[in-house]
Coordinates of C-alpha atoms in Angstrom, one line a residue:
X1250 CA -195.6 -122.0 124.8
X1251 CA -196.0 -125.6 123.5
X1252 CA -197.0 -126.3 119.9
X1253 CA -200.6 -127.1 120.7
X1254 CA -201.1 -123.9 122.7
X1255 CA -199.5 -122.0 119.8
X1256 CA -201.7 -123.7 117.3
X1257 CA -204.8 -123.0 119.4
X1258 CA -203.9 -119.4 119.7
X1259 CA -202.9 -119.0 116.1
X1260 CA -206.1 -120.5 114.9
X1261 CA -208.1 -118.4 117.3
X1262 CA -206.4 -115.2 115.9
X1263 CA -207.2 -116.3 112.4
X1264 CA -210.8 -117.1 113.3
X1265 CA -210.9 -113.8 115.1
X1266 CA -210.0 -112.0 111.8
X1267 CA -212.9 -113.6 110.0
X1268 CA -215.4 -113.3 112.8
X1269 CA -214.2 -109.9 114.0
X1270 CA -215.2 -108.5 110.6
X1271 CA -218.6 -110.2 110.7
X1272 CA -219.7 -109.8 114.3
X1273 CA -218.1 -106.5 115.2
X1274 CA -219.4 -104.8 112.0
X1275 CA -222.9 -106.0 112.9
X1276 CA -222.5 -104.5 116.4
X1277 CA -221.2 -101.2 114.8
X1278 CA -224.1 -101.2 112.4
X1279 CA -226.6 -101.1 115.3
X1280 CA -226.6 -97.3 115.6
X1281 CA -227.1 -97.2 111.8
X1282 CA -230.1 -99.6 112.1
X1283 CA -231.6 -97.6 114.9
X1284 CA -231.4 -94.4 112.9
X1285 CA -232.9 -95.8 109.6
X1286 CA -235.3 -98.4 111.1
X1287 CA -238.2 -97.9 113.5
X1288 CA -238.4 -100.1 116.6
X1289 CA -241.2 -102.0 114.8
X1290 CA -239.2 -102.5 111.6
X1291 CA -236.1 -103.7 113.6
X1292 CA -238.4 -105.9 115.7
X1293 CA -239.8 -107.5 112.5
X1294 CA -236.3 -108.0 111.0
X1295 CA -235.2 -109.7 114.3
X1296 CA -238.2 -111.9 114.3
X1297 CA -237.7 -113.1 110.7
X1298 CA -233.9 -113.5 111.2
X1299 CA -234.7 -115.6 114.3
X1300 CA -237.0 -117.8 112.3
X1301 CA -234.3 -118.3 109.6
X1302 CA -231.9 -119.3 112.3
X1303 CA -234.3 -122.1 113.3
X1304 CA -235.0 -123.2 109.7
X1305 CA -231.5 -123.4 108.4
X1306 CA -230.3 -126.5 110.4
X1307 CA -233.7 -128.2 109.7
X1308 CA -233.6 -127.7 105.9
X1309 CA -229.9 -128.5 105.7
X1310 CA -230.2 -131.4 108.1
X1311 CA -227.2 -129.9 109.9
X1312 CA -225.1 -131.7 107.4
X1313 CA -222.5 -128.9 107.5
X1314 CA -221.5 -130.0 110.9
X1315 CA -220.8 -133.5 109.6
X1316 CA -218.7 -132.0 106.8
X1317 CA -216.4 -130.4 109.4
X1318 CA -216.0 -133.6 111.5
X1319 CA -215.7 -136.0 108.7
X1320 CA -213.2 -134.0 106.6
X1321 CA -211.0 -133.7 109.7
X1322 CA -211.1 -137.5 110.1
X1323 CA -208.0 -138.7 108.2
X1324 CA -209.7 -142.0 107.3
X1325 CA -212.4 -140.2 105.2
X1326 CA -212.3 -138.9 101.6
X1327 CA -212.9 -135.2 101.5
X1328 CA -214.3 -135.6 98.0
X1329 CA -216.8 -138.2 99.1
X1330 CA -217.8 -136.1 102.2
X1331 CA -218.4 -132.9 100.3
X1332 CA -220.2 -134.6 97.4
X1333 CA -222.6 -136.5 99.7
X1334 CA -223.2 -133.4 101.9
X1335 CA -224.2 -131.3 98.9
X1336 CA -226.6 -134.1 97.7
X1337 CA -228.2 -134.3 101.1
X1338 CA -228.5 -130.5 101.3
X1339 CA -230.1 -130.3 97.9
X1340 CA -232.7 -132.9 98.9
X1341 CA -233.5 -130.9 102.0
X1342 CA -234.0 -127.7 100.0
X1343 CA -236.4 -129.4 97.6
X1344 CA -238.4 -130.8 100.5
X1345 CA -238.6 -127.4 102.1
X1346 CA -240.6 -126.1 99.1
X1347 CA -243.6 -127.8 100.5
X1348 CA -243.6 -125.3 103.3
X1349 CA -244.2 -122.4 100.9
X1350 CA -247.9 -122.0 101.6
X1351 CA -247.3 -122.0 105.3
X1352 CA -244.6 -119.4 104.9
X1353 CA -247.0 -117.1 103.0
X1354 CA -249.4 -117.3 105.9
X1355 CA -246.7 -116.3 108.3
X1356 CA -245.3 -113.5 106.1
X1357 CA -247.9 -111.7 104.0
X1358 CA -245.4 -110.1 101.7
X1359 CA -245.1 -112.4 98.7
X1360 CA -241.7 -111.0 97.5
X1361 CA -240.1 -111.3 100.9
X1362 CA -241.1 -115.0 101.2
X1363 CA -239.3 -115.7 97.9
X1364 CA -236.2 -113.8 99.1
X1365 CA -236.1 -115.7 102.4
X1366 CA -236.4 -119.0 100.6
X1367 CA -233.4 -118.1 98.4
X1368 CA -231.5 -117.0 101.5
X1369 CA -232.0 -120.3 103.1
X1370 CA -230.9 -122.2 100.0
X1371 CA -227.8 -120.0 99.5
X1372 CA -226.8 -120.0 103.1
X1373 CA -227.1 -123.8 103.4
X1374 CA -224.5 -124.1 100.6
X1375 CA -222.3 -121.3 102.0
X1376 CA -222.0 -123.0 105.4
X1377 CA -221.0 -126.3 103.8
X1378 CA -218.2 -124.5 101.9
X1379 CA -217.2 -122.6 105.0
X1380 CA -217.0 -125.8 107.1
X1381 CA -215.0 -127.6 104.4
X1382 CA -212.5 -124.7 104.2
X1383 CA -212.2 -124.7 108.0
X1384 CA -211.8 -128.5 108.3
X1385 CA -209.2 -128.6 105.5
X1386 CA -207.0 -126.2 107.6
X1387 CA -207.4 -123.3 105.2
X1388 CA -208.1 -120.9 108.1
X1389 CA -206.8 -117.8 106.5
X1390 CA -209.0 -118.3 103.5
X1391 CA -211.9 -118.9 105.9
X1392 CA -211.1 -115.7 107.8
X1393 CA -210.7 -113.5 104.8
X1394 CA -213.9 -114.7 103.3
X1395 CA -215.7 -113.8 106.5
X1396 CA -214.3 -110.3 106.5
X1397 CA -215.2 -109.7 102.8
X1398 CA -218.6 -111.2 103.2
X1399 CA -219.4 -108.8 106.1
X1400 CA -217.9 -105.8 104.2
X1401 CA -220.3 -106.5 101.4
X1402 CA -223.2 -106.8 103.9
X1403 CA -222.3 -103.4 105.3
X1404 CA -221.9 -101.6 102.0
X1405 CA -225.2 -103.1 100.7
X1406 CA -226.9 -102.2 104.0
X1407 CA -225.9 -98.6 103.6
X1408 CA -227.0 -98.5 99.9
X1409 CA -230.3 -100.3 100.4
X1410 CA -231.4 -98.7 103.7
X1411 CA -229.8 -95.2 103.7
X1412 CA -229.8 -94.4 100.0
X1413 CA -232.7 -96.4 98.5
X1414 CA -234.8 -96.6 101.7
X1415 CA -236.0 -100.1 101.1
X1416 CA -236.4 -100.9 104.8
X1417 CA -237.0 -104.5 105.8
X1418 CA -236.8 -106.0 102.4
X1419 CA -233.6 -104.1 101.7
X1420 CA -232.0 -105.6 104.8
X1421 CA -232.7 -109.1 103.5
X1422 CA -231.5 -108.3 100.0
X1423 CA -228.2 -107.3 101.8
X1424 CA -227.9 -110.7 103.5
X1425 CA -228.6 -112.5 100.2
X1426 CA -226.0 -110.5 98.2
X1427 CA -223.3 -111.0 100.8
X1428 CA -223.9 -114.8 101.0
X1429 CA -223.8 -115.2 97.2
X1430 CA -220.5 -113.1 97.2
X1431 CA -219.1 -115.5 99.9
X1432 CA -219.9 -118.6 97.8
X1433 CA -218.2 -117.1 94.7
X1434 CA -215.1 -116.3 96.8
X1435 CA -215.0 -119.9 98.1
X1436 CA -215.3 -121.2 94.5
X1437 CA -212.3 -119.0 93.4
X1438 CA -210.1 -119.4 96.5
X1439 CA -210.5 -123.1 97.4
X1440 CA -210.4 -126.4 95.6
X1441 CA -214.0 -127.3 96.7
X1442 CA -215.1 -127.6 93.1
X1443 CA -212.6 -130.4 92.5
X1444 CA -214.1 -132.2 95.5
X1445 CA -217.5 -132.6 93.9
X1446 CA -217.6 -136.0 92.2
X1447 CA -221.0 -137.5 91.6
X1448 CA -219.4 -140.9 91.1
X1449 CA -218.5 -140.8 94.8
X1450 CA -222.1 -140.8 96.0
X1451 CA -222.1 -143.4 98.7
X1452 CA -225.3 -144.4 100.6
X1453 CA -223.3 -145.9 103.5
X1454 CA -221.3 -142.7 104.0
X1455 CA -224.6 -140.7 103.7
X1456 CA -226.0 -142.8 106.4
X1457 CA -223.0 -142.3 108.7
X1458 CA -223.0 -138.6 108.1
X1459 CA -226.8 -138.4 108.8
X1460 CA -226.4 -140.5 112.0
X1461 CA -223.9 -137.8 113.1
X1462 CA -225.8 -134.8 111.9
X1463 CA -229.5 -135.6 112.7
X1464 CA -229.1 -135.4 116.5
X1465 CA -227.7 -131.9 115.9
X1466 CA -231.0 -130.8 114.4
X1467 CA -233.0 -131.0 117.6
X1468 CA -230.0 -129.7 119.4
X1469 CA -230.1 -126.6 117.2
X1470 CA -233.9 -126.4 117.9
X1471 CA -233.2 -126.5 121.7
X1472 CA -230.6 -123.7 121.4
X1473 CA -233.0 -121.7 119.3
X1474 CA -235.7 -122.2 122.0
X1475 CA -233.4 -120.8 124.6
X1476 CA -231.8 -118.0 122.6
X1477 CA -234.6 -117.0 120.3
X1478 CA -238.1 -118.2 121.2
X1479 CA -238.3 -115.4 123.8
X1480 CA -238.7 -113.0 120.9
X1481 CA -242.1 -114.5 120.1
X1482 CA -243.2 -114.3 123.7
X1483 CA -242.1 -110.6 123.9
X1484 CA -244.0 -109.8 120.7
X1485 CA -247.1 -111.6 122.1
X1486 CA -247.1 -109.9 125.5
X1487 CA -245.4 -106.6 124.9
X1488 CA -245.5 -105.8 121.2
X1489 CA -243.1 -105.6 118.2
X1490 CA -241.5 -102.3 119.4
X1491 CA -240.3 -103.9 122.7
X1492 CA -238.9 -106.8 120.7
X1493 CA -236.9 -104.2 118.7
X1494 CA -235.4 -102.7 121.9
X1495 CA -234.7 -106.3 123.1
X1496 CA -233.0 -107.1 119.8
X1497 CA -230.7 -104.0 120.2
X1498 CA -229.9 -105.0 123.7
X1499 CA -228.7 -108.4 122.5
X1500 CA -226.0 -106.7 120.4
X1501 CA -224.0 -105.8 123.5
X1502 CA -223.6 -109.5 124.7
X1503 CA -222.8 -110.1 121.0
X1504 CA -219.3 -108.7 121.9
X1505 CA -218.9 -111.7 124.2
X1506 CA -220.5 -114.0 121.8
X1507 CA -217.9 -112.9 119.2
X1508 CA -215.0 -114.0 121.4
X1509 CA -216.8 -117.2 122.3
X1510 CA -217.6 -118.2 118.7
X1511 CA -214.0 -117.5 117.6
X1512 CA -212.6 -119.6 120.3
X1513 CA -215.0 -122.5 120.0
X1514 CA -214.2 -122.8 116.3
X1515 CA -210.6 -123.1 117.1
X1516 CA -211.1 -125.3 120.1
X1517 CA -213.1 -127.9 118.2
X1518 CA -210.1 -128.3 115.9
X1519 CA -207.6 -128.6 118.7
X1520 CA -209.9 -130.9 120.7
X1521 CA -210.1 -133.3 117.8
X1522 CA -206.4 -133.2 117.0
X1523 CA -205.4 -133.8 120.6
X1524 CA -208.0 -136.5 121.3
X1525 CA -205.3 -139.2 121.3
X1526 CA -202.6 -137.4 123.3
X1527 CA -201.6 -138.9 126.6
X1528 CA -202.0 -135.7 128.7
X1529 CA -205.1 -134.4 127.0
X1530 CA -206.9 -134.2 130.3
X1531 CA -204.4 -131.6 131.6
X1532 CA -204.6 -129.7 128.2
X1533 CA -208.4 -129.6 128.2
X1534 CA -208.5 -128.5 131.8
X1535 CA -206.0 -125.7 131.4
X1536 CA -207.7 -124.3 128.4
X1537 CA -211.0 -124.5 130.1
X1538 CA -209.7 -122.4 133.1
X1539 CA -208.3 -119.8 130.7
X1540 CA -211.5 -119.6 128.8
X1541 CA -213.5 -119.3 132.0
X1542 CA -211.3 -116.4 133.1
X1543 CA -211.7 -114.4 129.8
X1544 CA -215.5 -114.9 129.8
X1545 CA -215.9 -113.7 133.4
X1546 CA -213.5 -110.8 132.9
X1547 CA -215.2 -109.6 129.7
X1548 CA -218.6 -109.8 131.3
X1549 CA -217.4 -107.8 134.4
X1550 CA -215.8 -105.2 132.1
X1551 CA -219.0 -104.8 130.1
X1552 CA -221.1 -104.3 133.2
X1553 CA -218.9 -101.3 134.1
X1554 CA -219.7 -99.5 130.8
X1555 CA -223.1 -100.8 130.0
X1556 CA -225.0 -97.5 130.6
X1557 CA -222.6 -95.1 128.9
X1558 CA -222.2 -97.5 126.0
X1559 CA -225.9 -97.7 125.5
X1560 CA -226.2 -93.9 125.6
X1561 CA -223.4 -93.4 123.1
X1562 CA -224.2 -96.2 120.7
X1563 CA -228.0 -96.3 120.5
X1564 CA -230.7 -93.7 119.5
X1565 CA -232.7 -92.3 122.4
X1566 CA -235.7 -94.7 121.8
X1567 CA -233.3 -97.6 122.4
X1568 CA -231.5 -96.4 125.6
X1569 CA -233.6 -98.5 127.9
X1570 CA -232.2 -101.6 126.3
X1571 CA -229.4 -101.7 128.9
X1572 CA -231.9 -103.2 131.4
X1573 CA -232.0 -106.4 129.4
X1574 CA -228.2 -106.8 129.1
X1575 CA -226.9 -108.2 132.4
X1576 CA -228.8 -111.5 132.4
X1577 CA -228.1 -111.8 128.6
X1578 CA -224.4 -111.5 129.4
X1579 CA -224.6 -114.3 131.9
X1580 CA -226.5 -116.5 129.5
X1581 CA -223.7 -116.1 127.0
X1582 CA -221.1 -117.1 129.6
X1583 CA -222.9 -120.4 130.3
X1584 CA -223.8 -121.1 126.7
X1585 CA -220.1 -120.6 125.9
X1586 CA -219.0 -123.0 128.7
X1587 CA -221.6 -125.5 127.5
X1588 CA -220.2 -125.1 124.0
X1589 CA -216.7 -125.9 125.2
X1590 CA -217.9 -129.1 126.9
X1591 CA -220.0 -129.9 123.9
X1592 CA -216.8 -130.3 121.9
X1593 CA -216.2 -133.5 123.8
X1594 CA -219.3 -135.0 122.1
X1595 CA -218.0 -134.0 118.7
X1596 CA -214.6 -135.6 119.4
X1597 CA -216.3 -138.9 120.3
X1598 CA -218.8 -138.6 117.4
X1599 CA -221.5 -139.1 120.1
X1600 CA -223.8 -136.3 119.1
X1601 CA -226.7 -137.9 120.9
X1602 CA -225.2 -136.5 124.1
X1603 CA -225.4 -133.0 122.6
X1604 CA -229.1 -133.4 122.0
X1605 CA -229.9 -135.0 125.3
X1606 CA -228.4 -132.2 127.3
X1607 CA -229.9 -129.5 125.1
X1608 CA -233.4 -130.8 125.1
X1609 CA -233.8 -130.2 128.8
X1610 CA -232.6 -126.6 128.5
X1611 CA -235.0 -126.1 125.5
X1612 CA -238.1 -127.3 127.3
X1613 CA -237.1 -125.4 130.4
X1614 CA -236.9 -122.3 128.2
X1615 CA -240.5 -122.6 127.1
X1616 CA -241.7 -122.9 130.7
X1617 CA -239.6 -120.0 132.0
X1618 CA -240.5 -117.7 129.0
X1619 CA -244.2 -118.4 129.7
X1620 CA -243.8 -117.6 133.4
X1621 CA -241.3 -114.7 133.3
X1622 CA -241.8 -112.6 130.1
X1623 CA -245.4 -111.6 130.8
X1624 CA -244.4 -109.9 134.0
X1625 CA -240.7 -109.0 133.5
X1626 CA -240.5 -108.4 129.7
X1627 CA -237.0 -108.4 128.2
X1628 CA -235.4 -108.9 131.7
X1629 CA -237.4 -112.1 132.1
X1630 CA -236.2 -113.3 128.7
X1631 CA -232.6 -112.7 129.7
X1632 CA -233.2 -114.4 133.1
X1633 CA -234.8 -117.4 131.3
X1634 CA -231.9 -117.8 128.9
X1635 CA -229.4 -117.6 131.8
X1636 CA -231.1 -120.3 133.9
X1637 CA -231.5 -122.6 130.9
X1638 CA -227.8 -122.4 129.9
X1639 CA -226.8 -122.8 133.5
X1640 CA -228.8 -126.0 133.7
X1641 CA -227.3 -127.2 130.4
X1642 CA -223.8 -126.5 131.6
X1643 CA -224.3 -128.4 134.8
X1644 CA -225.7 -131.4 132.9
X1645 CA -222.7 -131.4 130.6
X1646 CA -220.2 -131.0 133.4
X1647 CA -221.3 -134.4 134.7
X1648 CA -222.2 -136.1 131.4
X1649 CA -218.9 -135.4 129.6
X1650 CA -216.9 -137.0 132.5
X1651 CA -217.3 -140.3 130.7
X1652 CA -215.2 -138.9 127.9
X1653 CA -212.8 -136.7 129.9
X1654 CA -212.5 -135.3 133.4
X1655 CA -211.9 -131.5 133.3
X1656 CA -210.5 -130.2 136.5
X1657 CA -211.7 -126.8 137.7
X1658 CA -211.4 -125.0 141.0
X1659 CA -215.0 -124.6 142.3
X1660 CA -214.0 -121.8 144.7
X1661 CA -212.7 -119.5 141.9
X1662 CA -215.8 -120.2 139.9
X1663 CA -218.2 -119.4 142.7
X1664 CA -216.4 -116.3 143.7
X1665 CA -216.5 -115.1 140.1
X1666 CA -220.2 -115.6 139.8
X1667 CA -220.8 -113.8 143.1
X1668 CA -218.8 -110.8 141.9
X1669 CA -220.8 -110.7 138.7
X1670 CA -224.1 -110.8 140.6
X1671 CA -223.0 -107.9 142.8
X1672 CA -222.1 -105.9 139.8
X1673 CA -225.6 -106.6 138.3
X1674 CA -227.2 -105.5 141.6
X1675 CA -225.3 -102.2 141.4
X1676 CA -226.4 -101.7 137.8
X1677 CA -230.0 -102.2 138.7
X1678 CA -229.8 -100.0 141.8
X1679 CA -229.6 -96.9 139.5
X1680 CA -227.0 -95.1 141.5
X1681 CA -225.1 -92.0 140.4
X1682 CA -223.3 -93.1 137.2
X1683 CA -219.7 -92.3 138.4
X1684 CA -220.3 -94.1 141.8
X1685 CA -221.8 -97.1 140.0
X1686 CA -218.8 -97.3 137.6
X1687 CA -216.3 -96.9 140.5
X1688 CA -217.8 -99.7 142.6
X1689 CA -218.1 -102.0 139.6
X1690 CA -214.5 -101.2 138.6
X1691 CA -213.3 -102.2 142.1
X1692 CA -215.2 -105.5 141.8
X1693 CA -213.6 -106.1 138.4
X1694 CA -210.1 -105.7 140.0
X1695 CA -211.1 -108.2 142.7
X1696 CA -212.1 -110.6 140.0
X1697 CA -208.7 -110.3 138.3
X1698 CA -207.0 -110.9 141.7
X1699 CA -209.0 -114.1 142.2
X1700 CA -207.9 -115.3 138.7
X1701 CA -204.3 -114.0 139.2
X1702 CA -202.7 -117.5 138.8
X1703 CA -204.2 -118.1 135.4
X1704 CA -203.5 -114.5 134.4
X1705 CA -199.8 -114.9 135.2
X1706 CA -199.7 -118.2 133.4
X1707 CA -201.2 -116.6 130.3
X1708 CA -198.9 -113.6 130.4
X1709 CA -195.8 -115.9 130.8
X1710 CA -196.9 -118.0 127.8
X1711 CA -197.4 -114.8 125.8
X1712 CA -194.1 -113.2 126.9
X1713 CA -192.2 -116.5 126.1
X1714 CA -193.7 -116.4 122.6
X1715 CA -192.7 -112.8 122.1
X1716 CA -189.1 -113.7 123.3
X1717 CA -188.9 -116.6 120.8
X1718 CA -190.3 -114.4 118.0
X1719 CA -187.7 -111.7 118.7

């Protein structure tokens, strides 16, 4: 296994440590939430959390993304980048205070509005610290921080929900406490404090960072429209309880999202580091084919166990959430592939391309949500997300060719999609569970046979590494 594959794998493992703690614990906490929160309460939490996801990149001007890219650029001063990023972020937080009256209209609980404001301010600083730590190559510190942050979230969730019974407001107290704890850890375990030098405030650097970051704000908005705006349509047409069930359903695809987010974090670093290599096209293409294999195989495996997993993990009121999962899984596949291709824009520092391809998916999401959700509910939301990310992926396949041409066998791709669709059809046919799982398992094996070349290559690389290590 060459050094760059080793580094990509090694970074992925370290990112997995940090993200595994955060994402998997959140998945494992779902049965806990379904026990102590009603469908209406969980639906409310999901709606507010979704809104926070939208507001964070707007308030922070997505400057944390610029921190990652500029710190990795050897020609930039890390001190200047961090200092100017924190200054921009502070200005964004101050401006956001003007939205307080509007926030009170949206959320009628005065204390909760204040907590959410503090969460946004704290999280905007926390992500800057996290991106600096990641870009500086301190992956282990980044990973351990992620594990501890989520451990604190889990402990405070149990205390505030199960012991003190604080409900919705207790949930958000948990988020705030865990984020503050994460910041304190970064202050103790990294040199970020030494990077803050007010004398290094530089208007020209600020302008360059903003030129890079600002196109990522509407990009975040478009991804939010695809991933999250469906919640508001579901609430409008079907009620907050249905949104609670849909929110629980989204936790199963979160397993695939976990892998994707781990890999993309590592891949962005490798893509930037290998951007000047002579055979980068071959490297990018190989990694893309391996990534595609794992996404399809994981989706296929989850479709086999979707019903028994839902029955075992969720309270009875939430069991029907499995109906929403298949299309949500496919949406994660194509959002992940889109994210892989999106790294090409970051390498080239051409973030306008990120926005241009995302905006079409975002507006398409609004149209499809309006057409599908009133009649298909959560299934329509999943279908809408799938179609939007599929369109975005197609656009990026063609648009990123001006940066690099990624080779991919279309026959393997099309056969993989066909197998997934047949599995989905079997799930919705509502057959005997054992027959359903058997048929789906056979299709999973066929999928692995189709990808046998890449599987063998990956196994050979892994075995060679084990041989060297021994």
